[in-house]
Tab-separated table of C-alpha atoms in Angstrom:
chain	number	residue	atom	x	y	z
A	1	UNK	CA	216.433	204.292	-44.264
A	2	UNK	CA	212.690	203.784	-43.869
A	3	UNK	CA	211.470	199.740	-44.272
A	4	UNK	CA	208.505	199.104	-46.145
A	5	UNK	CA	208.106	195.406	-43.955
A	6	UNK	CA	205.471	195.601	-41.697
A	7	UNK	CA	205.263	193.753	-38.246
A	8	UNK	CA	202.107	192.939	-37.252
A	9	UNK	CA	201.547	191.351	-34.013
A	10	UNK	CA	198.219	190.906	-33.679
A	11	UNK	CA	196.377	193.157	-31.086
A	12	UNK	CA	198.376	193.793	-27.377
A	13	UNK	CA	196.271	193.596	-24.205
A	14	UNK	CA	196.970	195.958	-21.115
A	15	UNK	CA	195.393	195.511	-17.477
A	16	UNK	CA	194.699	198.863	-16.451
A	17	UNK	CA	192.009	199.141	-13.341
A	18	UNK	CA	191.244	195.666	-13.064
A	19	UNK	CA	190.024	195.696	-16.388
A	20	UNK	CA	191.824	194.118	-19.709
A	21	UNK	CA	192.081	196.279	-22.979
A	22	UNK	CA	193.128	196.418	-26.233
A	23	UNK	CA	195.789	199.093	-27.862
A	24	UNK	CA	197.135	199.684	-31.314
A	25	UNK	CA	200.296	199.976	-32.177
A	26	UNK	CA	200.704	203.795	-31.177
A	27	UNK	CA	199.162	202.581	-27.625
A	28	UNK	CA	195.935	203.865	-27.792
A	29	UNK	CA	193.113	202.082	-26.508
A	30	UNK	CA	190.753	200.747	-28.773
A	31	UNK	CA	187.045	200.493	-28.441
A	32	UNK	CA	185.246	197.199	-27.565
A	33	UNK	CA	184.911	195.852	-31.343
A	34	UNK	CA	186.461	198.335	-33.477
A	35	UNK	CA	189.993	197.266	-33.428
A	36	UNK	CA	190.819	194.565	-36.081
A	37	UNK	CA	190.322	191.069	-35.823
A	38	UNK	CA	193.478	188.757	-35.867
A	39	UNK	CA	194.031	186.071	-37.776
A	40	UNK	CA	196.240	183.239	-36.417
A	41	UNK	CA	198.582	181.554	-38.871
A	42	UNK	CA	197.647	178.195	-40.489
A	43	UNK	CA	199.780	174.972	-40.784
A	44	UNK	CA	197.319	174.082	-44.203
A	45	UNK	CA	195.050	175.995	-45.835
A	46	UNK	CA	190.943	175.897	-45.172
A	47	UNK	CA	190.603	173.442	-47.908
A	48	UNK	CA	193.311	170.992	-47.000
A	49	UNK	CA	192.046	167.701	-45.769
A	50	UNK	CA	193.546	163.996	-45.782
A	51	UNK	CA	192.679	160.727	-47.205
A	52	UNK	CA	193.888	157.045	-46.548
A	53	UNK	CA	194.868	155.598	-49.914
A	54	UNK	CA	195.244	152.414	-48.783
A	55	UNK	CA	194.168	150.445	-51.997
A	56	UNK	CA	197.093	152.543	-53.803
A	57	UNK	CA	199.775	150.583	-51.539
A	58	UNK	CA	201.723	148.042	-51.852
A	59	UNK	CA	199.989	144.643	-50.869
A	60	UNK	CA	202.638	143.923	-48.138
A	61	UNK	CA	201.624	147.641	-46.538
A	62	UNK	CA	198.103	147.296	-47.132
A	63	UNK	CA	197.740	144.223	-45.287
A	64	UNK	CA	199.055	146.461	-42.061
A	65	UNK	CA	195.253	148.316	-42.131
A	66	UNK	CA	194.489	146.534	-38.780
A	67	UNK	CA	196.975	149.078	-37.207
A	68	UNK	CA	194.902	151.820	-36.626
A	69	UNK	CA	192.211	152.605	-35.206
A	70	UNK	CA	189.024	154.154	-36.109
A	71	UNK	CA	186.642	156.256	-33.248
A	72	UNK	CA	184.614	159.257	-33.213
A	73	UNK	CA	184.959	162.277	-31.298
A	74	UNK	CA	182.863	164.258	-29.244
A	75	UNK	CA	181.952	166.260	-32.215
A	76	UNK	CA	181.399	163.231	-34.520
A	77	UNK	CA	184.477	163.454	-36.654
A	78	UNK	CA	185.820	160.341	-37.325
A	79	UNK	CA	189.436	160.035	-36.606
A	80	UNK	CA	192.264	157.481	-36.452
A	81	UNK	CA	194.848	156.594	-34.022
A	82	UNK	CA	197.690	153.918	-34.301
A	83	UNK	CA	197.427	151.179	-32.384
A	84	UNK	CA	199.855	150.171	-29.309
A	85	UNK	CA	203.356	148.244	-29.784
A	86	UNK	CA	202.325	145.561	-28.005
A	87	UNK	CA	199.211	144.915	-30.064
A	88	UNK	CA	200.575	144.947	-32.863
A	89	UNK	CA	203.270	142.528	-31.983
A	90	UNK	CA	201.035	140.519	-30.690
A	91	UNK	CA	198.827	140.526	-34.060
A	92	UNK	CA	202.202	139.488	-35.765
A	93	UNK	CA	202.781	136.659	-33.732
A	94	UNK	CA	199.236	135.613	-33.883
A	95	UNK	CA	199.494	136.163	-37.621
A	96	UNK	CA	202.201	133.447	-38.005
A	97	UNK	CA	201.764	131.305	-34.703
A	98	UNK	CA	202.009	127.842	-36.870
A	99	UNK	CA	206.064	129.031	-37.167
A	100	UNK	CA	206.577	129.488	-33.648
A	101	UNK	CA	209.054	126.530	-32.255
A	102	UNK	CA	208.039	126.063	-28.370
A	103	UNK	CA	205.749	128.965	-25.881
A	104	UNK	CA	207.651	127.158	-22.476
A	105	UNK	CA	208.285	129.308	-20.278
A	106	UNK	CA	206.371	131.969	-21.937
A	107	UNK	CA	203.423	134.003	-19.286
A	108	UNK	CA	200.318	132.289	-19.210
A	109	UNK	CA	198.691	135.789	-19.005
A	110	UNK	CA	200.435	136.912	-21.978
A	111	UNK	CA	199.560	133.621	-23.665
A	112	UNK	CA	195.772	133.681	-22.794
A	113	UNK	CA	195.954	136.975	-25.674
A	114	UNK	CA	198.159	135.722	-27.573
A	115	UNK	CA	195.290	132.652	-27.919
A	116	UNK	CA	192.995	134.534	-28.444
A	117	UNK	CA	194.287	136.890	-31.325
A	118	UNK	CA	194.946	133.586	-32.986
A	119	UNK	CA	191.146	132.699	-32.846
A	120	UNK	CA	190.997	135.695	-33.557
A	121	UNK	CA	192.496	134.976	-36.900
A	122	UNK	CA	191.131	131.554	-37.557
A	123	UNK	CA	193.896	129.651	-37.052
A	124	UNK	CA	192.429	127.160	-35.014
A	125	UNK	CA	190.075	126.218	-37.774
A	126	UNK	CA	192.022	126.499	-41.021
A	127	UNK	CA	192.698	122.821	-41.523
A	128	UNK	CA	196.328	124.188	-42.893
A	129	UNK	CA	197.289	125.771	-39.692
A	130	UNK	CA	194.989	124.485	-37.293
A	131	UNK	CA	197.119	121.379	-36.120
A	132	UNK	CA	200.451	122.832	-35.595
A	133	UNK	CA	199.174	125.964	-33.633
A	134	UNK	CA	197.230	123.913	-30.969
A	135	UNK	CA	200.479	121.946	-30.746
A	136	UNK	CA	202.207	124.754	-29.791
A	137	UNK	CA	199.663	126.011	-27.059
A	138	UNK	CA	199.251	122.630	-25.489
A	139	UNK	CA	202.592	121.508	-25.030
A	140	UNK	CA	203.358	124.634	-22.895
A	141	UNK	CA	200.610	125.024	-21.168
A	142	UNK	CA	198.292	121.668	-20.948
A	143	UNK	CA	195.247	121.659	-19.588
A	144	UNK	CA	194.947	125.220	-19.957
A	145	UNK	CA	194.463	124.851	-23.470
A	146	UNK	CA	191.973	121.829	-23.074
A	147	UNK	CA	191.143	119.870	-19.548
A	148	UNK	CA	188.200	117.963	-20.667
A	149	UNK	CA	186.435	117.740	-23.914
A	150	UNK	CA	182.747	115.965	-24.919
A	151	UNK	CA	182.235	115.141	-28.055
A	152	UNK	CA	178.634	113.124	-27.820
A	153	UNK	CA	177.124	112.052	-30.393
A	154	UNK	CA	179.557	114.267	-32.773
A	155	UNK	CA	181.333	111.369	-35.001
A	156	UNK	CA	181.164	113.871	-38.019
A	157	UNK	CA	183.182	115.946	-36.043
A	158	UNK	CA	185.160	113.478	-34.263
A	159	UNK	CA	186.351	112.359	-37.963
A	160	UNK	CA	186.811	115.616	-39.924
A	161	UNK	CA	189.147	116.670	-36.756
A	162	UNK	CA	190.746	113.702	-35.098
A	163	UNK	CA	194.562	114.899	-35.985
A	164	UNK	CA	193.837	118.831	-33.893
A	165	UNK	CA	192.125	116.121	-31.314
A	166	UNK	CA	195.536	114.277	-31.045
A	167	UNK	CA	197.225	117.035	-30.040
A	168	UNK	CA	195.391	117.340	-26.409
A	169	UNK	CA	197.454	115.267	-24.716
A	170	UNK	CA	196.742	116.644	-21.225
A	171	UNK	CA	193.134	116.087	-21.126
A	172	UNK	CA	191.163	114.533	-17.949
A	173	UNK	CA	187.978	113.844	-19.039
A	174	UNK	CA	186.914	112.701	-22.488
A	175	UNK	CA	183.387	112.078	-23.867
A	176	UNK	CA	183.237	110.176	-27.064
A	177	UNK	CA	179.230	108.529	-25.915
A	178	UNK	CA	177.507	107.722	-29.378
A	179	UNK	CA	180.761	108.332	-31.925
A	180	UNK	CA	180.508	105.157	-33.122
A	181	UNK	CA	183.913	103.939	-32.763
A	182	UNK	CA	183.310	100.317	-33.206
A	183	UNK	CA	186.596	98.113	-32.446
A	184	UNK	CA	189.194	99.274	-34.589
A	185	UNK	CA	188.724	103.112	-34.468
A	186	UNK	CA	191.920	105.121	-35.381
A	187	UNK	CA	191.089	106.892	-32.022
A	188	UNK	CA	192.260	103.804	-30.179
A	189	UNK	CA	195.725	104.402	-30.930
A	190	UNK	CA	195.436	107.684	-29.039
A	191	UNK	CA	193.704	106.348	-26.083
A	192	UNK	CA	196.329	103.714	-25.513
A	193	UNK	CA	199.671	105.980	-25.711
A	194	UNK	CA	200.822	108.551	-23.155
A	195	UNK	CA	198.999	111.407	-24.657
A	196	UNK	CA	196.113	110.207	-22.775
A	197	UNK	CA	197.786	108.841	-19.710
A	198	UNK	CA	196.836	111.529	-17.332
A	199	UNK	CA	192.976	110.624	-18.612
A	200	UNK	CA	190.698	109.866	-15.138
A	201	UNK	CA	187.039	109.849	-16.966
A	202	UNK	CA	186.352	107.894	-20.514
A	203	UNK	CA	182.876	107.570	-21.239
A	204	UNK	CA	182.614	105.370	-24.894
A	205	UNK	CA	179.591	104.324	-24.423
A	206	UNK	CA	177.087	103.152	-27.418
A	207	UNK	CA	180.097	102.726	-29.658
A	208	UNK	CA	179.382	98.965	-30.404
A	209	UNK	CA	182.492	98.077	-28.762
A	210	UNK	CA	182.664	94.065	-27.924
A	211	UNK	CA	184.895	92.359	-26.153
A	212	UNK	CA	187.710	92.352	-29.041
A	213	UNK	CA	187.351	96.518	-28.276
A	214	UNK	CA	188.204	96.196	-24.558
A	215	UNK	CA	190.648	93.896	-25.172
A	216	UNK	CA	192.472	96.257	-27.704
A	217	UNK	CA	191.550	99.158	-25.091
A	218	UNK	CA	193.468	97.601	-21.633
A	219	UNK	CA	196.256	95.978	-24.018
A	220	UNK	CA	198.819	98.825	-23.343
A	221	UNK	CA	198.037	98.718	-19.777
A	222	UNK	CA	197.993	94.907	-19.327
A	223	UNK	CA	200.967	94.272	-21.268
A	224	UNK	CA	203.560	97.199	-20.741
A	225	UNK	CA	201.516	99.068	-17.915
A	226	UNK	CA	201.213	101.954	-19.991
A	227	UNK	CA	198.124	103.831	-21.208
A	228	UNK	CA	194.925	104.556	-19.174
A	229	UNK	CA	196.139	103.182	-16.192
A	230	UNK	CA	194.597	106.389	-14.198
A	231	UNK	CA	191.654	105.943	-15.130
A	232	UNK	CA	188.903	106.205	-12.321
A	233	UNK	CA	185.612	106.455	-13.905
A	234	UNK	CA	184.773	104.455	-17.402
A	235	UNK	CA	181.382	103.962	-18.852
A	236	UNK	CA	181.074	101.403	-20.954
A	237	UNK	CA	177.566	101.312	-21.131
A	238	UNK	CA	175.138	100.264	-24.394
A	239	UNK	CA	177.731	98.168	-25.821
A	240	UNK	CA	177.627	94.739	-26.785
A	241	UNK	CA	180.540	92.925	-24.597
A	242	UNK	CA	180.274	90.021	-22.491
A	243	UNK	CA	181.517	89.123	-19.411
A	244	UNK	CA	184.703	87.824	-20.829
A	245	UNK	CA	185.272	91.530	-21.504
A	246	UNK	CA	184.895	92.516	-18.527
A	247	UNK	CA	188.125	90.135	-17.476
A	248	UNK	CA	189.903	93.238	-19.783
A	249	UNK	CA	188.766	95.714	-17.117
A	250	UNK	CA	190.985	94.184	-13.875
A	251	UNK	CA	194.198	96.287	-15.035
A	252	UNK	CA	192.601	99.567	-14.010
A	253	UNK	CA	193.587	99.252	-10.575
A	254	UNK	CA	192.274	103.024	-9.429
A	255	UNK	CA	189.292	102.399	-11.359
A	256	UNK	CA	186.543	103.599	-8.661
A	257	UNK	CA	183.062	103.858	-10.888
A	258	UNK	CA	182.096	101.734	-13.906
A	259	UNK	CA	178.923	101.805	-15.918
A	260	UNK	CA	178.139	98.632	-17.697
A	261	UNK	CA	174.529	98.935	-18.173
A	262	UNK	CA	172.671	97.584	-21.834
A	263	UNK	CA	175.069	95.326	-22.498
A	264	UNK	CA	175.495	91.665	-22.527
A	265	UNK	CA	176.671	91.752	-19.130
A	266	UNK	CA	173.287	90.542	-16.697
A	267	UNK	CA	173.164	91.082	-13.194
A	268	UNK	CA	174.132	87.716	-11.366
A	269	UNK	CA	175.494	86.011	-8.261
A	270	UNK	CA	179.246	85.340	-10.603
A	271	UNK	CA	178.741	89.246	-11.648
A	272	UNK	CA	178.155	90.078	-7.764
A	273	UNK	CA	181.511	88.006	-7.013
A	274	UNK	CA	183.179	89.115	-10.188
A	275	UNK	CA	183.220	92.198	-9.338
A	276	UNK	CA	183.943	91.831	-5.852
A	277	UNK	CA	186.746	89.544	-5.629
A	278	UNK	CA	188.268	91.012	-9.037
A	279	UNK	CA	187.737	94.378	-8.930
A	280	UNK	CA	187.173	95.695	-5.046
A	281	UNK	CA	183.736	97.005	-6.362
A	282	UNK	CA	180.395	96.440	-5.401
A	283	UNK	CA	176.938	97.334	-7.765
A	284	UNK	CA	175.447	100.640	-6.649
A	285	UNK	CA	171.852	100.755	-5.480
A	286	UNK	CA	171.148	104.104	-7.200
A	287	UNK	CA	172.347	105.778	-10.468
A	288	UNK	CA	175.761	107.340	-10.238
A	289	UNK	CA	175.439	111.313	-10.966
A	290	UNK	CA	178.806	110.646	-12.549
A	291	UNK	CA	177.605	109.207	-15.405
A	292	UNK	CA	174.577	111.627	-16.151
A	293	UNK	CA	175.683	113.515	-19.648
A	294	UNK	CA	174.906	117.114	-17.782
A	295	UNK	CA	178.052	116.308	-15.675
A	296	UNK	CA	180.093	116.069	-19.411
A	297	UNK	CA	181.226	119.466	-20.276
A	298	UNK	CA	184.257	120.896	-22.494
A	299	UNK	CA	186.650	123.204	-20.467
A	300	UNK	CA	189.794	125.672	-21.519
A	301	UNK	CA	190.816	127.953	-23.861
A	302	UNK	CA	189.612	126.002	-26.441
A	303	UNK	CA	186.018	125.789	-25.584
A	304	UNK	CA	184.750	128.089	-28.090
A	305	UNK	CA	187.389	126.280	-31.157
A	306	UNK	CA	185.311	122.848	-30.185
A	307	UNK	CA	182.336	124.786	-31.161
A	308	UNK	CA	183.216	126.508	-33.911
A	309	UNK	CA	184.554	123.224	-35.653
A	310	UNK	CA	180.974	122.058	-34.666
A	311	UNK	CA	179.184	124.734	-36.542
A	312	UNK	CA	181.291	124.224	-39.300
A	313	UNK	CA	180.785	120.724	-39.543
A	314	UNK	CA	176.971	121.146	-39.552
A	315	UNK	CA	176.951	124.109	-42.185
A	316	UNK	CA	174.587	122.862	-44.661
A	317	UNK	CA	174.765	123.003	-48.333
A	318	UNK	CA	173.299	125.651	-50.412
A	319	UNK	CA	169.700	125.666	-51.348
A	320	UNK	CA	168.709	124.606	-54.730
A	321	UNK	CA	166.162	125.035	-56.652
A	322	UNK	CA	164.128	121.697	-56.658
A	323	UNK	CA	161.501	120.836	-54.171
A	324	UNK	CA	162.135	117.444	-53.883
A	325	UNK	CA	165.479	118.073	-52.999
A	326	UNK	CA	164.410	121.056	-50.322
A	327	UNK	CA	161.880	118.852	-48.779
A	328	UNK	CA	164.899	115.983	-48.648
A	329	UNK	CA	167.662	118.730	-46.786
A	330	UNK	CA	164.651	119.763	-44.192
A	331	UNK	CA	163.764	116.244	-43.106
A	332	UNK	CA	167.015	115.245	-43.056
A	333	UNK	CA	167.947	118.115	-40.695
A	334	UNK	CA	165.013	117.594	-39.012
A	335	UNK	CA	166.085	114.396	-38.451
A	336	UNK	CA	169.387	115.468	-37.100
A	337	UNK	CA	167.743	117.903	-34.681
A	338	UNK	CA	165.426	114.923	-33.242
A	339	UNK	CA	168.922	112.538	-32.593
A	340	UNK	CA	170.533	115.553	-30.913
A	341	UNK	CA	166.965	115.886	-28.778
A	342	UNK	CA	166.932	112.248	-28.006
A	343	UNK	CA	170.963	112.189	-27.066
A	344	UNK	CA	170.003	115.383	-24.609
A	345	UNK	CA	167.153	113.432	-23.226
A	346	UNK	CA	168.881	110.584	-22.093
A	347	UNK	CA	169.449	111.449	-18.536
A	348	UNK	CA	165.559	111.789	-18.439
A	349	UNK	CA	165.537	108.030	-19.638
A	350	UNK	CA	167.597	106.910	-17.615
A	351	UNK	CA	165.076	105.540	-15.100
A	352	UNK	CA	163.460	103.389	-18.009
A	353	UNK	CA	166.594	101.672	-18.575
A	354	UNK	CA	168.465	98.467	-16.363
A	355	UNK	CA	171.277	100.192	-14.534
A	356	UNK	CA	174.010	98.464	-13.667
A	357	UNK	CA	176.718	101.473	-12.097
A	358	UNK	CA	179.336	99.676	-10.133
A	359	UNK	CA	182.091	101.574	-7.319
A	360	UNK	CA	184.600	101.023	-5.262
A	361	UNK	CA	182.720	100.885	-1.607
A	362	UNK	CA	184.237	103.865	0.891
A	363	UNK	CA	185.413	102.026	3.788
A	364	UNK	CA	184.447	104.378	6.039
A	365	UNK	CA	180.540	103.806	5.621
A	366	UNK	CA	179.429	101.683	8.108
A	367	UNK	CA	176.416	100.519	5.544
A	368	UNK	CA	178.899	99.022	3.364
A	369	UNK	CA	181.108	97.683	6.436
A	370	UNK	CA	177.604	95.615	7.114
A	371	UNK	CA	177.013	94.708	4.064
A	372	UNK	CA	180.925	93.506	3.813
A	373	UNK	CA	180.390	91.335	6.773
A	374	UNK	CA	177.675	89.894	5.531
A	375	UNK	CA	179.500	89.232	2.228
A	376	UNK	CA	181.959	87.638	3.963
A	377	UNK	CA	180.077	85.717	6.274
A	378	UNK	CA	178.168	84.333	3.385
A	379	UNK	CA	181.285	83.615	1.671
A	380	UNK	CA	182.589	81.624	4.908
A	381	UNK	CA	179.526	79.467	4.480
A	382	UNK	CA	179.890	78.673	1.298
A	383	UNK	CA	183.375	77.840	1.628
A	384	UNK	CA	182.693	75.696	4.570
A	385	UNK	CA	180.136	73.810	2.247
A	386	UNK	CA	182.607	73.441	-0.752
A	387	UNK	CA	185.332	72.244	1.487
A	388	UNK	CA	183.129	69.451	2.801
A	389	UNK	CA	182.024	68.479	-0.771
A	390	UNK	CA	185.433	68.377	-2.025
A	391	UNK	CA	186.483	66.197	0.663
A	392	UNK	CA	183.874	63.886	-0.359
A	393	UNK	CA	185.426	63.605	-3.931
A	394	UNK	CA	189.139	62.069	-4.744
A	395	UNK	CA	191.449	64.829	-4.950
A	396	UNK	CA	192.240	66.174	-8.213
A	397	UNK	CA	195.789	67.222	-9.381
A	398	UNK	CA	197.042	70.582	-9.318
A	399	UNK	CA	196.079	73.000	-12.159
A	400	UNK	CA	198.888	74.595	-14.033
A	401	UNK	CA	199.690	78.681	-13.569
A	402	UNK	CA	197.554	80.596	-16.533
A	403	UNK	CA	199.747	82.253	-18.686
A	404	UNK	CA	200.008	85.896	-17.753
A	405	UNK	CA	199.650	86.796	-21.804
A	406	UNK	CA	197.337	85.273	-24.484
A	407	UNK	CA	198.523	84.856	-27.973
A	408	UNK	CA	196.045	87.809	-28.892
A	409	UNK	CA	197.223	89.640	-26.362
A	410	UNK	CA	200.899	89.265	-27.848
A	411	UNK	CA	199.405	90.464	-31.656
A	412	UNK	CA	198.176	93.263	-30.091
A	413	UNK	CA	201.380	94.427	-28.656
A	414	UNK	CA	203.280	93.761	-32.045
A	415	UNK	CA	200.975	95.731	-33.623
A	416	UNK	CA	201.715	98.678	-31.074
């Protein structure tokens, strides 16, 4: 029984001499291009090819296009590879980080992507979402998230974003120079609770603050030794308080530099004493670098979310079609650019100003151990002289213990 099937194999190689050739299927050899040329067997057919309909899924699939990836090969064929497990996990989580309950205990490593996938996604600036996820980063991880933050001369900013700004509650340094704050600035709440007491440098300077605004500043800490008691550098300067104000400022006991400079406060013999006897400080005979706005910078993972909100603050509104109102939108941004030219100048200026820096004197310079002894053995004269005076005069009674809280001072703790 004969079978009409036929098995072809392709073409059969034999070594013979060191040298490889071809035979057919009777085993004869076959000349160098005359035996036939073998096809190998196709999957799909010369014509087949394959297209992404993505637009014909389902919107819950189609939203899952981020999971491949698109690259070229050496030949410069575009082709597409799915993306890792752990990235797309991680896109997932970022995708819905405003539902996550607590990150504690979670790697900062791992975190650091996870935060940035998220700004990846916007959801630091989506005023919907924006809130709750930096509330999640910065009560695990601190001052990762945010350590210090300026915000010069940005009240737009400061007031289009103060409930994200809330949420930094492990911040060191703070910069809100030129915000104008005045007294009773919804900030102030803020300052004054225990988000901010690990806070060491406040500069509020040229806020119009007077002495109502220090008094509602050092309430917390002078009446239930709570708020800003760490404080160790506070500029207070361009602000119109007196020295009555500056009575506020004797509950920051670790306070070591102070910048009071254009304000109602003039350099005087009480200031010199004020300041001494109060406060263990001493005025400085040369600007503090301190207090120079290149030394105010914005650091952790947040930098680049502070500067985004910044941009988007300053977007500017579409052009129209008048002149009047074009010429109106360019010298008003003009104007803008000039303030934030003047505000970046003002450590050039500060020569032309009256500077009044204060600080704690280091014991251990024997400049200032002189010019303590001197202090002191001025202040032993002038004791000497009052006690001879006063025994001149008829004694006078006894004054009666100050009250250690003021009846504003009692409002203002209600009111907390």
């Amino acid at each position: 029984m004969t079978s009409n099937i036929s098995h072809d194999h392709g073409p059969v190689y034999v070594r013979e001499q060191g040298q490889l050739r071809c035979v057919d299927a009777q085993g004869g050899l076959l000349v160098h291009g005359q035996h036939p040329r073998y096809k190998s067997h196709r999957l799909f057919g010369k014509d087949f090819s394959v297209k992404l309909c993505m637009d014909s899924f389902p919107a819950a699939v189609r939203q899952r296009s981020d999971h491949f990836m698109f690259t070229y090969n050496t030949e410069g064929s575009l082709r597409y590879s799915v993306k890792s497990l752990f990235h797309i996990s991680l896109l997932f989580i970022a995708d819905n980080v405003e539902y996550i309950d607590s990150l504690v205990g979670f790697p900062e490593q791992m975190a650091d992507k996870l935060f940035a996938a998220a700004e990846e996604k916007q959801k630091f600036t989506d005023p919907l979402t924006s809130t709750r996820a930096l509330q999640v980063f910065s009560e695990a991880y601190g001052e990762l998230v945010l350590k210090s933050l300026c915000l010069r001369d940005r009240c737009l900013l400061l007031s289009e974003r103060i409930n994200e700004i809330r949420v930094f509650h492990r911040l060191e340094g703070l910069d809100l120079n030129g915000c104008r704050l005045g007294d009773n600035h919804d900030i102030f709440r803020h300052l004054t609770s225990e988000a901010c007491a690990r806070l060491v440098r406040l500069f509020i300077g040229d806020n119009c603050l007077s002495d109502e605004g220090l008094q509602r500043l050092t309430a917390p800490v002078r009446v239930m030794k709570k708020g800003l008691g760490n404080l160790q550098q506070l500029d207070l300067s361009s602000n119109p308080f007196t020295e009555k104000g500056l009575g506020y400022l004797t509950c920051f006991r670790k306070l070591q530099q102070l910048n009071i400079s254009e304000s109602n406060v003039k350099i005087s013999v009480s200031l010199k004493e004020f300041l001494r006897i109060k406060m263990g400080m001493v005025l400085s005979l040369t600007p503090l670098k301190v207090f120079l706005h290149s030394e105010c910078k914005t650091v952790g993972w947040a930098e680049e979310i502070i500067n985004q909100w910044e941009n988007k603050a300053s977007e500017l509104p579409k052009k129209d079609s008048k002149p009047r109102t074009n010429a109106l939108q360019f010298y008003g941004r003009k104007k803008i650019v000039r303030e934030r030219m003047r505000s970046a100048c003002d450590d050039a200026k500060c020569d032309e100003k009256i500077i009044i820096h204060c600080h704690k004197p280091d014991p251990h310079s024997i400049s200032q151990q002189v010019g303590l002894n001197m202090d002191t053995h001025t202040r032993k004269r002038k004791l000497s002289t009052q006690h001879k005076e006063n025994a001149q005069r008829s004694p006078t009674p006894k004054r009666q213990a100050p009250c250690c809280f003021t009846p504003e001072d009692l409002n203002l703790l209600n009111s907390y």
